[in-house]
Tab-separated table of C-alpha atoms in Angstrom:
chain	number	residue	atom	x	y	z
A	38	MET	CA	-72.151	83.155	-6.346
A	39	PRO	CA	-73.258	80.074	-8.339
A	40	MET	CA	-75.882	77.940	-6.657
A	41	ASN	CA	-73.901	74.751	-7.115
A	42	ALA	CA	-70.756	76.152	-5.641
A	43	SER	CA	-69.872	74.317	-2.507
A	44	ARG	CA	-69.071	76.267	0.546
A	45	LYS	CA	-65.891	75.359	2.213
A	46	LYS	CA	-66.244	74.637	5.891
A	47	PRO	CA	-63.931	76.647	8.015
A	48	ALA	CA	-60.973	74.563	9.009
A	49	LYS	CA	-60.818	73.626	12.656
A	50	LYS	CA	-58.097	75.270	14.516
A	51	SER	CA	-55.553	72.752	15.539
A	52	SER	CA	-55.194	72.531	19.262
A	53	ASN	CA	-51.785	73.016	20.706
A	54	ARG	CA	-52.878	71.128	23.780
A	55	ARG	CA	-51.352	67.721	24.200
A	56	ARG	CA	-52.456	65.043	26.549
A	57	VAL	CA	-50.176	65.219	29.512
A	58	THR	CA	-48.558	61.838	30.165
A	59	VAL	CA	-47.726	61.162	33.764
A	60	SER	CA	-44.626	59.042	34.093
A	61	ILE	CA	-42.901	57.154	36.848
A	62	ARG	CA	-40.473	60.088	37.078
A	63	ASP	CA	-43.319	62.362	38.183
A	64	VAL	CA	-44.233	59.907	40.928
A	65	ALA	CA	-40.610	59.696	42.094
A	66	LYS	CA	-40.344	63.494	42.151
A	67	ARG	CA	-43.594	63.889	44.133
A	68	ALA	CA	-42.668	61.159	46.627
A	69	GLY	CA	-39.058	62.324	46.942
A	70	VAL	CA	-37.639	58.889	46.158
A	71	SER	CA	-35.712	57.235	43.346
A	72	ILE	CA	-37.358	55.816	40.228
A	73	SER	CA	-36.222	52.328	41.216
A	74	THR	CA	-37.961	52.675	44.586
A	75	VAL	CA	-41.215	53.665	42.852
A	76	SER	CA	-40.838	50.699	40.498
A	77	ARG	CA	-40.313	48.244	43.342
A	78	ALA	CA	-43.210	49.663	45.382
A	79	VAL	CA	-45.644	49.666	42.452
A	80	ASN	CA	-44.696	46.090	41.575
A	81	GLY	CA	-45.308	44.883	45.117
A	82	ILE	CA	-41.718	43.945	45.889
A	83	THR	CA	-41.667	43.543	49.658
A	84	SER	CA	-38.122	44.854	50.160
A	85	VAL	CA	-39.621	48.368	50.139
A	86	GLU	CA	-40.340	49.597	53.668
A	87	PRO	CA	-44.095	49.854	54.351
A	88	LYS	CA	-43.963	53.575	55.200
A	89	LEU	CA	-42.006	54.305	52.033
A	90	ALA	CA	-44.384	52.212	49.934
A	91	LYS	CA	-47.322	54.095	51.414
A	92	ARG	CA	-45.681	57.396	50.453
A	93	VAL	CA	-45.150	56.146	46.917
A	94	TRP	CA	-48.774	55.063	46.528
A	95	LYS	CA	-49.940	58.410	47.864
A	96	ALA	CA	-47.848	60.128	45.190
A	97	VAL	CA	-49.274	57.753	42.550
A	98	ALA	CA	-52.796	58.863	43.498
A	99	GLU	CA	-51.878	62.559	43.597
A	100	VAL	CA	-50.283	62.717	40.140
A	101	GLY	CA	-52.728	60.256	38.553
A	102	TYR	CA	-50.117	57.754	37.453
A	103	VAL	CA	-51.455	54.558	35.858
A	104	PRO	CA	-48.845	51.760	35.856
A	105	ASN	CA	-48.358	49.970	32.553
A	106	PRO	CA	-49.190	46.287	33.146
A	107	GLN	CA	-46.753	45.101	30.467
A	108	ALA	CA	-43.962	47.157	31.957
A	109	ARG	CA	-44.782	45.931	35.432
A	110	SER	CA	-44.686	42.360	34.198
A	111	LEU	CA	-41.239	42.909	32.676
A	112	VAL	CA	-39.889	44.426	35.883
A	113	SER	CA	-41.402	41.969	38.373
A	114	GLY	CA	-41.564	38.854	36.211
A	115	ARG	CA	-45.246	38.539	37.183
A	116	SER	CA	-48.461	39.546	35.435
A	117	ARG	CA	-50.321	40.372	38.669
A	118	MET	CA	-53.188	38.286	37.265
A	119	LEU	CA	-54.878	35.276	38.886
A	120	GLY	CA	-56.856	32.604	37.064
A	121	LEU	CA	-60.117	31.276	38.526
A	122	ILE	CA	-61.831	28.200	37.081
A	123	VAL	CA	-65.250	27.077	38.361
A	124	SER	CA	-67.526	24.179	37.403
A	125	ASP	CA	-70.754	25.859	36.359
A	126	ILE	CA	-71.273	29.617	36.390
A	127	THR	CA	-75.057	29.076	36.158
A	128	ASN	CA	-75.088	27.480	39.628
A	129	PRO	CA	-75.696	30.426	42.025
A	130	PHE	CA	-72.968	29.163	44.368
A	131	PHE	CA	-70.239	29.974	41.846
A	132	PRO	CA	-71.167	33.599	40.974
A	133	GLU	CA	-71.106	34.305	44.715
A	134	LEU	CA	-67.670	32.677	44.923
A	135	VAL	CA	-66.394	34.595	41.863
A	136	LYS	CA	-67.616	37.877	43.324
A	137	GLU	CA	-65.808	37.372	46.638
A	138	PHE	CA	-62.643	36.121	44.912
A	139	GLU	CA	-62.487	39.113	42.572
A	140	ILE	CA	-63.090	41.641	45.342
A	141	LEU	CA	-60.250	40.227	47.432
A	142	ALA	CA	-57.859	39.819	44.497
A	143	VAL	CA	-58.340	43.398	43.272
A	144	GLU	CA	-57.919	44.741	46.806
A	145	GLN	CA	-54.562	42.962	46.915
A	146	GLY	CA	-53.358	44.282	43.565
A	147	TYR	CA	-54.305	41.399	41.267
A	148	GLU	CA	-56.626	41.143	38.272
A	149	VAL	CA	-58.711	38.025	37.637
A	150	LEU	CA	-59.273	35.883	34.544
A	151	ILE	CA	-62.368	33.662	34.946
A	152	GLY	CA	-63.532	30.508	33.166
A	153	SER	CA	-66.213	27.839	33.617
A	154	THR	CA	-65.681	24.167	32.716
A	155	TYR	CA	-69.317	22.984	32.684
A	156	TYR	CA	-67.833	19.621	33.730
A	157	ASP	CA	-66.208	19.199	30.301
A	158	PRO	CA	-62.592	17.872	30.461
A	159	VAL	CA	-61.810	19.228	26.971
A	160	ARG	CA	-62.992	22.696	27.975
A	161	THR	CA	-61.005	22.421	31.189
A	162	GLY	CA	-57.777	21.814	29.279
A	163	SER	CA	-58.563	24.701	26.925
A	164	LEU	CA	-59.164	27.067	29.857
A	165	ILE	CA	-55.907	26.142	31.558
A	166	ARG	CA	-53.958	26.620	28.304
A	167	ARG	CA	-55.587	30.017	27.715
A	168	MET	CA	-54.650	31.155	31.201
A	169	LEU	CA	-51.083	29.981	30.748
A	170	GLN	CA	-50.924	31.884	27.454
A	171	ARG	CA	-52.099	35.003	29.271
A	172	ASN	CA	-49.229	34.477	31.712
A	173	VAL	CA	-51.396	34.370	34.829
A	174	ASP	CA	-49.327	34.031	37.994
A	175	GLY	CA	-51.392	31.122	39.343
A	176	VAL	CA	-54.740	29.364	38.921
A	177	ALA	CA	-57.403	28.429	41.477
A	178	ILE	CA	-59.347	25.459	40.091
A	179	MET	CA	-62.521	25.568	42.205
A	180	THR	CA	-64.218	22.550	40.660
A	181	PHE	CA	-64.195	20.365	43.774
A	182	GLY	CA	-61.602	17.808	42.747
A	183	VAL	CA	-62.486	16.865	39.185
A	184	GLU	CA	-59.658	18.323	37.051
A	185	GLY	CA	-56.487	17.529	38.973
A	186	ASP	CA	-55.047	15.097	36.432
A	187	ASP	CA	-55.791	17.454	33.522
A	188	ALA	CA	-53.941	20.281	35.221
A	189	LYS	CA	-50.960	18.067	35.986
A	190	LYS	CA	-50.495	17.320	32.291
A	191	LEU	CA	-50.611	20.982	31.281
A	192	VAL	CA	-48.538	22.892	33.805
A	193	GLU	CA	-44.974	22.853	35.019
A	194	SER	CA	-44.361	21.206	38.364
A	195	ASP	CA	-43.629	24.480	40.176
A	196	TYR	CA	-46.602	26.439	38.787
A	197	PRO	CA	-48.877	27.805	41.574
A	198	LEU	CA	-52.174	25.894	41.662
A	199	VAL	CA	-55.015	25.758	44.181
A	200	PHE	CA	-57.668	23.014	44.275
A	201	VAL	CA	-60.701	22.267	46.426
A	202	ASP	CA	-60.661	18.961	48.351
A	203	ALA	CA	-57.988	17.186	46.256
A	204	GLY	CA	-55.359	17.940	43.638
A	205	PRO	CA	-52.276	16.563	41.857
A	206	ASN	CA	-49.122	15.781	43.797
A	207	LEU	CA	-47.062	18.786	42.679
A	208	PRO	CA	-44.667	20.838	44.833
A	209	ASN	CA	-46.459	24.180	44.400
A	210	THR	CA	-50.032	22.909	44.721
A	211	ARG	CA	-52.226	23.891	47.655
A	212	ILE	CA	-55.524	22.344	48.738
A	213	LEU	CA	-58.631	23.916	50.268
A	214	LYS	CA	-60.344	21.235	52.332
A	215	VAL	CA	-64.042	21.907	52.919
A	216	ASN	CA	-65.269	20.089	56.010
A	217	LYS	CA	-68.129	18.400	54.176
A	218	GLY	CA	-68.182	15.402	56.495
A	219	GLU	CA	-68.853	17.521	59.558
A	220	GLY	CA	-71.481	19.531	57.662
A	221	ILE	CA	-73.391	16.402	56.597
A	222	ARG	CA	-73.033	14.924	60.087
A	223	THR	CA	-74.506	18.091	61.614
A	224	ALA	CA	-77.455	17.963	59.189
A	225	VAL	CA	-78.197	14.312	59.970
A	226	GLN	CA	-77.857	14.949	63.709
A	227	HIS	CA	-80.253	17.892	63.451
A	228	LEU	CA	-82.864	15.686	61.802
A	229	ALA	CA	-82.297	12.918	64.372
A	230	ASP	CA	-82.745	15.468	67.164
A	231	LEU	CA	-86.119	16.331	65.674
A	232	GLY	CA	-87.091	12.644	65.729
A	233	HIS	CA	-86.449	11.582	62.130
A	234	ARG	CA	-85.284	8.027	61.555
A	235	ALA	CA	-86.153	7.431	57.879
A	236	ILE	CA	-83.842	9.886	56.091
A	237	ALA	CA	-83.083	9.817	52.353
A	238	PHE	CA	-80.124	11.369	50.541
A	239	ILE	CA	-79.875	12.800	47.025
A	240	THR	CA	-76.277	12.767	45.834
A	241	GLY	CA	-74.523	14.826	43.201
A	242	PRO	CA	-73.107	13.216	40.020
A	243	LEU	CA	-71.091	10.301	41.361
A	244	TYR	CA	-68.183	10.892	38.986
A	245	LEU	CA	-67.404	13.922	41.177
A	246	PRO	CA	-65.179	13.127	44.189
A	247	SER	CA	-67.043	15.768	46.211
A	248	ALA	CA	-70.386	14.030	45.542
A	249	ILE	CA	-68.962	10.668	46.613
A	250	ALA	CA	-67.511	12.241	49.761
A	251	ARG	CA	-70.883	13.752	50.724
A	252	ARG	CA	-72.712	10.486	50.116
A	253	ASP	CA	-70.192	8.536	52.192
A	254	ALA	CA	-70.395	11.138	54.963
A	255	PHE	CA	-74.179	10.708	55.022
A	256	LEU	CA	-73.966	6.909	55.247
A	257	THR	CA	-71.351	7.145	58.002
A	258	SER	CA	-73.458	9.623	59.965
A	259	MET	CA	-76.520	7.423	59.717
A	260	ALA	CA	-74.517	4.375	60.819
A	261	GLU	CA	-73.170	6.287	63.816
A	262	LEU	CA	-76.776	6.827	64.939
A	263	GLY	CA	-77.683	3.199	64.306
A	264	LEU	CA	-80.019	4.147	61.459
A	265	LYS	CA	-80.420	2.049	58.320
A	266	VAL	CA	-80.684	3.480	54.808
A	267	PRO	CA	-82.746	1.441	52.319
A	268	ALA	CA	-81.358	1.253	48.788
A	269	GLY	CA	-84.289	3.294	47.507
A	270	HIS	CA	-83.357	6.163	49.827
A	271	ILE	CA	-80.041	6.905	48.076
A	272	ILE	CA	-80.731	8.600	44.736
A	273	GLU	CA	-78.126	10.019	42.362
A	274	GLY	CA	-78.828	13.588	41.273
A	275	ASP	CA	-76.974	16.072	39.094
A	276	HIS	CA	-76.775	19.218	41.283
A	277	THR	CA	-79.612	20.929	39.378
A	278	MET	CA	-83.190	21.861	40.285
A	279	GLU	CA	-84.462	19.587	37.547
A	280	GLY	CA	-82.397	16.756	39.002
A	281	GLY	CA	-83.889	17.414	42.420
A	282	MET	CA	-87.416	17.236	41.030
A	283	ALA	CA	-86.680	13.937	39.277
A	284	ALA	CA	-85.026	12.490	42.386
A	285	ILE	CA	-87.872	13.325	44.759
A	286	GLU	CA	-90.323	11.806	42.274
A	287	ARG	CA	-88.408	8.528	42.536
A	288	ILE	CA	-88.271	8.754	46.331
A	289	VAL	CA	-92.010	9.424	46.665
A	290	SER	CA	-92.759	6.459	44.420
A	291	HIS	CA	-90.682	4.208	46.673
A	292	GLY	CA	-92.686	1.936	48.966
A	293	GLU	CA	-91.009	3.215	52.148
A	294	LEU	CA	-91.464	6.980	52.295
A	295	PRO	CA	-88.795	8.899	54.295
A	296	THR	CA	-89.723	11.676	56.685
A	297	ALA	CA	-86.673	13.754	55.678
A	298	VAL	CA	-84.389	14.273	52.675
A	299	VAL	CA	-80.813	15.587	52.747
A	300	CYS	CA	-79.531	16.996	49.440
A	301	SER	CA	-75.976	17.253	48.126
A	302	ASN	CA	-76.470	20.927	47.238
A	303	ASP	CA	-79.056	23.700	47.486
A	304	MET	CA	-80.078	23.614	43.823
A	305	THR	CA	-81.123	19.999	44.293
A	306	ALA	CA	-82.989	20.886	47.488
A	307	ILE	CA	-84.887	23.697	45.756
A	308	GLY	CA	-85.881	21.221	43.058
A	309	VAL	CA	-87.105	18.866	45.797
A	310	LEU	CA	-89.257	21.633	47.287
A	311	HIS	CA	-90.751	22.337	43.890
A	312	GLY	CA	-91.264	18.644	43.175
A	313	LEU	CA	-93.089	18.115	46.486
A	314	TYR	CA	-95.341	21.078	45.653
A	315	GLU	CA	-96.866	18.872	42.937
A	316	THR	CA	-97.660	16.098	45.463
A	317	PRO	CA	-99.949	15.848	48.510
A	318	TYR	CA	-96.905	16.055	50.806
A	319	ARG	CA	-96.123	19.257	52.665
A	320	VAL	CA	-92.729	20.643	53.719
A	321	PRO	CA	-91.903	20.373	56.559
A	322	ALA	CA	-95.109	18.829	57.988
A	323	ASP	CA	-94.756	15.599	56.006
A	324	ILE	CA	-91.166	15.684	54.714
A	325	SER	CA	-88.282	17.814	55.995
A	326	VAL	CA	-85.661	19.012	53.474
A	327	VAL	CA	-82.011	20.009	54.036
A	328	GLY	CA	-79.648	21.498	51.437
A	329	PHE	CA	-75.912	22.102	51.241
A	330	ASP	CA	-74.011	25.328	50.333
A	331	ASP	CA	-76.381	28.050	51.632
A	332	ILE	CA	-76.631	29.980	48.381
A	333	HIS	CA	-78.275	33.399	48.618
A	334	LEU	CA	-81.525	32.058	47.151
A	335	ALA	CA	-81.913	29.488	49.948
A	336	GLN	CA	-83.371	31.998	52.386
A	337	PHE	CA	-86.013	33.212	49.909
A	338	VAL	CA	-87.654	29.966	48.765
A	339	LEU	CA	-90.790	28.888	50.613
A	340	PRO	CA	-90.324	27.503	53.128
A	341	PRO	CA	-86.850	29.001	53.706
A	342	LEU	CA	-84.314	26.225	53.335
A	343	THR	CA	-82.393	24.633	56.204
A	344	THR	CA	-78.920	24.045	54.785
A	345	VAL	CA	-75.245	23.429	55.499
A	346	GLN	CA	-73.372	26.657	54.903
A	347	VAL	CA	-70.096	26.785	52.995
A	348	SER	CA	-69.033	30.419	53.215
A	349	CYS	CA	-68.053	31.728	49.757
A	350	LYS	CA	-66.225	34.555	51.500
A	351	ASN	CA	-64.086	32.142	53.534
A	352	LEU	CA	-63.480	29.927	50.498
A	353	ALA	CA	-62.479	32.878	48.290
A	354	ALA	CA	-60.228	34.360	50.984
A	355	ALA	CA	-58.442	31.030	51.413
A	356	ALA	CA	-58.067	30.637	47.625
A	357	VAL	CA	-56.501	34.084	47.149
A	358	GLN	CA	-54.219	33.611	50.140
A	359	ALA	CA	-53.151	30.141	48.978
A	360	LEU	CA	-52.370	31.427	45.467
A	361	ARG	CA	-50.288	34.286	46.832
A	362	ALA	CA	-48.472	31.824	49.087
A	363	GLY	CA	-47.435	29.921	45.959
A	364	ILE	CA	-46.605	33.022	43.917
A	365	GLU	CA	-44.732	35.188	46.430
A	366	PRO	CA	-41.612	33.473	47.843
A	367	ASP	CA	-41.582	35.633	50.975
A	368	HIS	CA	-45.304	35.213	51.728
A	369	PRO	CA	-45.807	34.418	55.445
A	370	ARG	CA	-47.732	31.227	54.568
A	371	ALA	CA	-45.495	30.062	51.718
A	372	ALA	CA	-44.829	26.760	53.502
A	373	GLN	CA	-48.515	26.013	54.149
A	374	ARG	CA	-50.080	23.386	51.883
A	375	GLU	CA	-53.638	23.010	53.217
A	376	TRP	CA	-56.389	25.423	54.204
A	377	HIS	CA	-59.407	24.090	56.125
A	378	ILE	CA	-62.821	25.591	55.372
A	379	PRO	CA	-65.413	25.099	58.150
A	380	THR	CA	-69.106	24.404	57.576
A	381	CYS	CA	-72.110	25.098	59.776
A	382	LEU	CA	-75.810	24.288	59.768
A	383	VAL	CA	-78.249	27.152	59.123
A	384	VAL	CA	-81.648	26.110	60.476
A	385	ARG	CA	-84.653	27.646	58.739
A	386	GLN	CA	-88.228	26.504	58.196
A	387	SER	CA	-87.859	23.465	55.911
A	388	THR	CA	-87.231	21.049	58.810
A	389	ALA	CA	-89.577	20.078	61.637
A	390	ILE	CA	-90.525	17.251	63.993
A	391	PRO	CA	-91.978	14.395	61.897
A	392	ARG	CA	-95.727	13.965	61.864
A	393	GLY	CA	-97.100	11.160	64.037
A	394	THR	CA	-94.370	10.983	66.696
A	395	LEU	CA	-95.318	11.279	70.348
A	396	LEU	CA	-93.491	14.584	70.650
A	397	ALA	CA	-95.327	15.960	67.618
A	398	ARG	CA	-98.677	14.961	69.138
A	399	VAL	CA	-97.754	16.558	72.460
A	400	GLN	CA	-96.784	19.747	70.676
A	401	GLU	CA	-100.002	19.718	68.673
A	402	ALA	CA	-101.946	19.392	71.917
A	403	THR	CA	-100.003	22.154	73.678
A	404	GLY	CA	-99.753	24.447	70.660
A	405	LYS	CA	-95.952	24.553	70.776
A	406	PRO	CA	-94.023	25.009	67.491
A	407	GLY	CA	-92.966	21.834	65.731
A	408	ARG	CA	-89.387	22.799	65.053
A	409	ALA	CA	-88.134	22.400	68.612
A	410	ARG	CA	-85.465	19.818	69.272
A	411	SER	CA	-86.535	16.439	70.585
A	412	LYS	CA	-84.780	15.449	73.798
A	413	GLU	CA	-86.117	11.909	73.441
A	414	ARG	CA	-84.688	11.257	69.984
A	415	ASP	CA	-82.966	8.025	70.993
A	416	ARG	CA	-86.112	6.293	72.287
A	417	PRO	CA	-87.602	4.151	69.477
A	418	GLU	CA	-90.836	3.659	71.377
A	419	ASN	CA	-91.606	7.343	70.784
A	420	LEU	CA	-91.420	6.950	66.998
A	421	LEU	CA	-94.848	6.035	65.726
A	422	ALA	CA	-95.963	5.444	62.152
A	423	PRO	CA	-96.657	8.757	60.407
A	424	LYS	CA	-100.234	9.777	59.732
A	425	PRO	CA	-101.516	9.700	56.146
A	426	PRO	CA	-100.785	12.980	54.308
A	427	PRO	CA	-103.602	15.479	53.683
A	428	GLU	CA	-105.362	15.419	50.320
A	429	ARG	CA	-103.782	18.647	49.112
A	430	ALA	CA	-100.684	20.474	50.218
A	431	ARG	CA	-100.460	24.131	50.988
A	432	ASP	CA	-98.234	26.295	48.833
A	433	GLN	CA	-94.688	25.408	49.878
A	434	VAL	CA	-92.581	26.805	47.083
A	435	SER	CA	-92.841	30.223	45.530
A	436	ARG	CA	-92.971	29.684	41.772
A	437	LYS	CA	-91.691	33.223	41.301
A	438	SER	CA	-88.579	32.449	43.321
A	439	LEU	CA	-87.782	29.558	40.983
């Protein structure tokens, strides 16, 4: 045989095996029902009796049937897809919210399309258009009241929409109202109970309705306690750690130093902790710090952050339920237009009785911890001028955690 002769590779035997396609007929046969019953059950049409629907889904699992989403959409008129728009996916609050939303949506037979606006109105409009093009059944715009007008221009009046705090006046719009006012009031009251009277506040960007609402809630809470807020104790931030560091630098440079700082969100508060690390002031011995949101990271910074908790699980559950109420005509809450989301204060180690008060001196003498509540908070004669801060602060913030 010549050396340059090429050897022919043996031809592969063609397989007679074909991929078995499981159809809706197989499901109907296994369940002992009609094809139309399987179709209605798979597409979530509620006219199917629960026991019968359960039998159908059992047959679906047994035969390995995978419903075709396009076919389902044609039958039901719905895509079984929900849109979720958040402000800034880099803020740890929003990934937690997305996670809870997706878990609940998938459990209830929906897929999720996610987008982040980064506070850009042009991007917001683009996201809404993209979701409409993908034929999502409804959109939850979890940006805390900043894109209502944009959405109104882009969607039909009866399209299911969910907003946080405020939204456009459309017939199929539902609102999730976070009780921010009560959360801020609880934080201020907690600090007053400890004996604080000079309390500063770092806002979010004041073009956001939610930031304005939190600032106003703080001022109202302080007024209710008869406490004044100097102009230098209200600083606008931007809901970032860097913004928190810049804000606390301005507060520290102010002539009248507060004994406590309330922040519009946890990212700002973490920035405040880090900013104070670079100063002689210690947390909470010299300045107490309170956040808002209770992101997962809040419990791991040093000292662990006292904060107002907004449960992402509760917020996501309300959002999914509100969307379904707008999508499904026979949903038990179809007539409901508002969902109220509670807040609560989570007390950790970033707040304490202010240095120099009578109660603090008594506790220093008796060796009792400084984070106990003051029963004499309303007696001004017990509020003495704070002692000068030590020359160097102890480590308050873990650089690794930031």
